[in-house]
PDB file of C-alpha atoms in Angstrom:
ATOM      1  CA  PRO A   1       7.517   5.373  -4.585  1.00  0.00           C
ATOM      2  CA  ILE A   2       5.218   2.766  -6.070  1.00  0.00           C
ATOM      3  CA  ASP A   3       1.481   2.336  -5.675  1.00  0.00           C
ATOM      4  CA  PRO A   4       0.797  -0.831  -3.857  1.00  0.00           C
ATOM      5  CA  ARG A   5      -1.826  -1.487  -6.668  1.00  0.00           C
ATOM      6  CA  ASP A   6       0.998  -1.803  -9.013  1.00  0.00           C
ATOM      7  CA  ILE A   7       2.903  -4.276  -6.861  1.00  0.00           C
ATOM      8  CA  ALA A   8      -0.277  -6.461  -6.605  1.00  0.00           C
ATOM      9  CA  ALA A   9      -0.910  -6.317 -10.379  1.00  0.00           C
ATOM     10  CA  VAL A  10       2.786  -7.480 -10.951  1.00  0.00           C
ATOM     11  CA  ALA A  11       2.182 -10.209  -8.229  1.00  0.00           C
ATOM     12  CA  ALA A  12      -1.153 -11.371  -9.645  1.00  0.00           C
ATOM     13  CA  ARG A  13       0.394 -11.533 -13.077  1.00  0.00           C
ATOM     14  CA  ALA A  14       3.323 -13.526 -11.897  1.00  0.00           C
ATOM     15  CA  LEU A  15       1.041 -15.959  -9.996  1.00  0.00           C
ATOM     16  CA  VAL A  16      -1.368 -16.362 -13.015  1.00  0.00           C
ATOM     17  CA  ASP A  17       1.557 -17.006 -15.524  1.00  0.00           C
ATOM     18  CA  ALA A  18       3.999 -18.596 -13.219  1.00  0.00           C
ATOM     19  CA  GLU A  19       5.881 -20.346 -16.057  1.00  0.00           C
ATOM     20  CA  ARG A  20       6.600 -17.231 -17.829  1.00  0.00           C
ATOM     21  CA  HIS A  21       7.882 -15.464 -14.605  1.00  0.00           C
ATOM     22  CA  ARG A  22       9.598 -18.318 -12.945  1.00  0.00           C
ATOM     23  CA  GLY A  23      12.876 -17.090 -11.767  1.00  0.00           C
ATOM     24  CA  GLY A  24      12.054 -13.627 -12.730  1.00  0.00           C
ATOM     25  CA  ARG A  25      13.474 -10.904 -10.708  1.00  0.00           C
ATOM     26  CA  TYR A  26      11.794  -7.587 -10.906  1.00  0.00           C
ATOM     27  CA  VAL A  27      12.679  -4.042  -9.269  1.00  0.00           C
ATOM     28  CA  LEU A  28       9.441  -2.417  -9.146  1.00  0.00           C
ATOM     29  CA  THR A  29       9.152   1.498  -9.075  1.00  0.00           C
ATOM     30  CA  GLY A  30       6.645   4.079  -9.450  1.00  0.00           C
ATOM     31  CA  ALA A  31       6.116   6.193 -12.711  1.00  0.00           C
ATOM     32  CA  GLN A  32       8.719   8.866 -11.858  1.00  0.00           C
ATOM     33  CA  PRO A  33      11.582   9.230  -9.688  1.00  0.00           C
ATOM     34  CA  MET A  34      10.874  11.377  -6.599  1.00  0.00           C
ATOM     35  CA  THR A  35      12.712  12.619  -3.611  1.00  0.00           C
ATOM     36  CA  THR A  36      11.080  12.611  -0.046  1.00  0.00           C
ATOM     37  CA  ALA A  37      10.606  16.254  -0.346  1.00  0.00           C
ATOM     38  CA  GLN A  38       8.878  15.954  -3.792  1.00  0.00           C
ATOM     39  CA  GLN A  39       6.555  13.342  -2.247  1.00  0.00           C
ATOM     40  CA  VAL A  40       5.863  15.815   0.657  1.00  0.00           C
ATOM     41  CA  GLU A  41       5.246  18.659  -1.945  1.00  0.00           C
ATOM     42  CA  THR A  42       2.736  16.406  -3.831  1.00  0.00           C
ATOM     43  CA  LEU A  43       0.885  15.482  -0.681  1.00  0.00           C
ATOM     44  CA  ALA A  44       0.455  19.128   0.288  1.00  0.00           C
ATOM     45  CA  ARG A  45      -0.758  19.956  -3.188  1.00  0.00           C
ATOM     46  CA  VAL A  46      -3.212  17.047  -3.302  1.00  0.00           C
ATOM     47  CA  LEU A  47      -4.481  17.525   0.471  1.00  0.00           C
ATOM     48  CA  GLY A  48      -4.589  21.282   0.059  1.00  0.00           C
ATOM     49  CA  ARG A  49      -2.758  22.043   3.211  1.00  0.00           C
ATOM     50  CA  PRO A  50       0.905  22.765   4.139  1.00  0.00           C
ATOM     51  CA  ILE A  51       3.064  19.963   5.069  1.00  0.00           C
ATOM     52  CA  LYS A  52       6.702  20.605   5.880  1.00  0.00           C
ATOM     53  CA  HIS A  53       9.517  18.377   5.005  1.00  0.00           C
ATOM     54  CA  VAL A  54      12.148  18.417   7.742  1.00  0.00           C
ATOM     55  CA  PRO A  55      15.330  16.412   6.877  1.00  0.00           C
ATOM     56  CA  VAL A  56      16.552  14.664   9.863  1.00  0.00           C
ATOM     57  CA  PRO A  57      20.265  13.242  10.216  1.00  0.00           C
ATOM     58  CA  LEU A  58      20.118   9.515  10.155  1.00  0.00           C
ATOM     59  CA  ALA A  59      21.917   9.117  13.412  1.00  0.00           C
ATOM     60  CA  GLY A  60      19.237  11.503  14.990  1.00  0.00           C
ATOM     61  CA  ALA A  61      16.306   9.615  13.452  1.00  0.00           C
ATOM     62  CA  ARG A  62      17.702   6.212  14.849  1.00  0.00           C
ATOM     63  CA  ALA A  63      18.205   7.665  18.185  1.00  0.00           C
ATOM     64  CA  GLY A  64      14.710   8.881  18.366  1.00  0.00           C
ATOM     65  CA  MET A  65      13.184   5.561  17.049  1.00  0.00           C
ATOM     66  CA  LEU A  66      15.232   3.671  19.623  1.00  0.00           C
ATOM     67  CA  GLN A  67      14.324   6.143  22.388  1.00  0.00           C
ATOM     68  CA  SER A  68      10.593   5.462  21.669  1.00  0.00           C
ATOM     69  CA  GLY A  69      10.916   1.794  22.234  1.00  0.00           C
ATOM     70  CA  MET A  70      11.308   0.663  18.448  1.00  0.00           C
ATOM     71  CA  PRO A  71      13.444  -2.592  18.193  1.00  0.00           C
ATOM     72  CA  GLU A  72      16.909  -1.982  16.763  1.00  0.00           C
ATOM     73  CA  MET A  73      16.357  -4.218  13.910  1.00  0.00           C
ATOM     74  CA  MET A  74      13.255  -2.348  12.913  1.00  0.00           C
ATOM     75  CA  ALA A  75      14.920   1.088  13.157  1.00  0.00           C
ATOM     76  CA  ASP A  76      17.881  -0.136  11.045  1.00  0.00           C
ATOM     77  CA  ALA A  77      15.594  -1.446   8.500  1.00  0.00           C
ATOM     78  CA  ILE A  78      13.650   1.758   8.083  1.00  0.00           C
ATOM     79  CA  LEU A  79      16.920   3.774   7.884  1.00  0.00           C
ATOM     80  CA  GLU A  80      18.154   1.380   5.189  1.00  0.00           C
ATOM     81  CA  LEU A  81      14.802   2.012   3.215  1.00  0.00           C
ATOM     82  CA  VAL A  82      15.039   5.918   3.910  1.00  0.00           C
ATOM     83  CA  SER A  83      18.661   6.138   2.885  1.00  0.00           C
ATOM     84  CA  GLY A  84      18.034   4.483  -0.276  1.00  0.00           C
ATOM     85  CA  ASN A  85      15.742   7.357  -1.151  1.00  0.00           C
ATOM     86  CA  SER A  86      18.675   9.880  -0.662  1.00  0.00           C
ATOM     87  CA  GLY A  87      20.640   9.057  -3.592  1.00  0.00           C
ATOM     88  CA  ASP A  88      19.822   9.462  -7.268  1.00  0.00           C
ATOM     89  CA  PRO A  89      16.048   8.253  -7.680  1.00  0.00           C
ATOM     90  CA  PHE A  90      15.531   5.869 -10.513  1.00  0.00           C
ATOM     91  CA  VAL A  91      12.577   4.235 -12.395  1.00  0.00           C
ATOM     92  CA  THR A  92      12.620   0.707 -14.101  1.00  0.00           C
ATOM     93  CA  THR A  93      10.147  -0.559 -16.739  1.00  0.00           C
ATOM     94  CA  HIS A  94       9.168  -3.660 -14.885  1.00  0.00           C
ATOM     95  CA  VAL A  95       5.710  -2.909 -13.971  1.00  0.00           C
ATOM     96  CA  LYS A  96       4.925  -2.001 -17.696  1.00  0.00           C
ATOM     97  CA  ASP A  97       7.052  -5.032 -18.775  1.00  0.00           C
ATOM     98  CA  VAL A  98       4.959  -7.485 -16.768  1.00  0.00           C
ATOM     99  CA  VAL A  99       1.655  -5.788 -16.462  1.00  0.00           C
ATOM    100  CA  GLY A 100       1.453  -4.019 -19.785  1.00  0.00           C
ATOM    101  CA  ARG A 101       0.654  -0.588 -18.705  1.00  0.00           C
ATOM    102  CA  GLU A 102       2.535   2.236 -17.016  1.00  0.00           C
ATOM    103  CA  PRO A 103       2.791   2.199 -13.140  1.00  0.00           C
ATOM    104  CA  HIS A 104       0.320   4.828 -11.440  1.00  0.00           C
ATOM    105  CA  SER A 105       1.889   8.077 -10.509  1.00  0.00           C
ATOM    106  CA  PHE A 106       2.545   9.175  -6.915  1.00  0.00           C
ATOM    107  CA  GLU A 107       0.097  11.957  -7.281  1.00  0.00           C
ATOM    108  CA  SER A 108      -2.650   9.300  -8.574  1.00  0.00           C
ATOM    109  CA  TRP A 109      -1.972   7.225  -5.461  1.00  0.00           C
ATOM    110  CA  ALA A 110      -2.086  10.268  -3.173  1.00  0.00           C
ATOM    111  CA  THR A 111      -5.334  11.378  -4.619  1.00  0.00           C
ATOM    112  CA  SER A 112      -7.053   8.112  -4.223  1.00  0.00           C
ATOM    113  CA  ASN A 113      -5.819   7.850  -0.824  1.00  0.00           C
ATOM    114  CA  ALA A 114      -6.333  11.533   0.360  1.00  0.00           C
ATOM    115  CA  ALA A 115      -9.285  10.570   2.521  1.00  0.00           C
ATOM    116  CA  HIS A 116      -7.049   8.383   4.590  1.00  0.00           C
ATOM    117  CA  PHE A 117      -4.806  11.349   5.493  1.00  0.00           C
ATOM    118  CA  ALA A 118      -7.823  13.572   6.873  1.00  0.00           C
TER     119      ALA A 118
END
């Protein structure tokens, strides 16, 4: 997971220094690799309340999304994004390379946004 502030910082730097970043391709990640279960554990800790992670088979998730009226293209895009989180999580240095600082942690993002989860 990546903090939107880090995405914005990279985008701003690329826009301000367009010549340096022209043609650049960046894979932006957060500070540490995290599974969905680890993200849920972090949110529970930050919010001070129990949150349960319930793995759902992709076929069941897709069926539920379609049944609720979600367009097929949207359901498939979400599942593609989610299934990318099921393998080995990885971290790149691209945020640091472009912005000059480490990316924010997921916990930092969760803490900064805790009021939005109330």
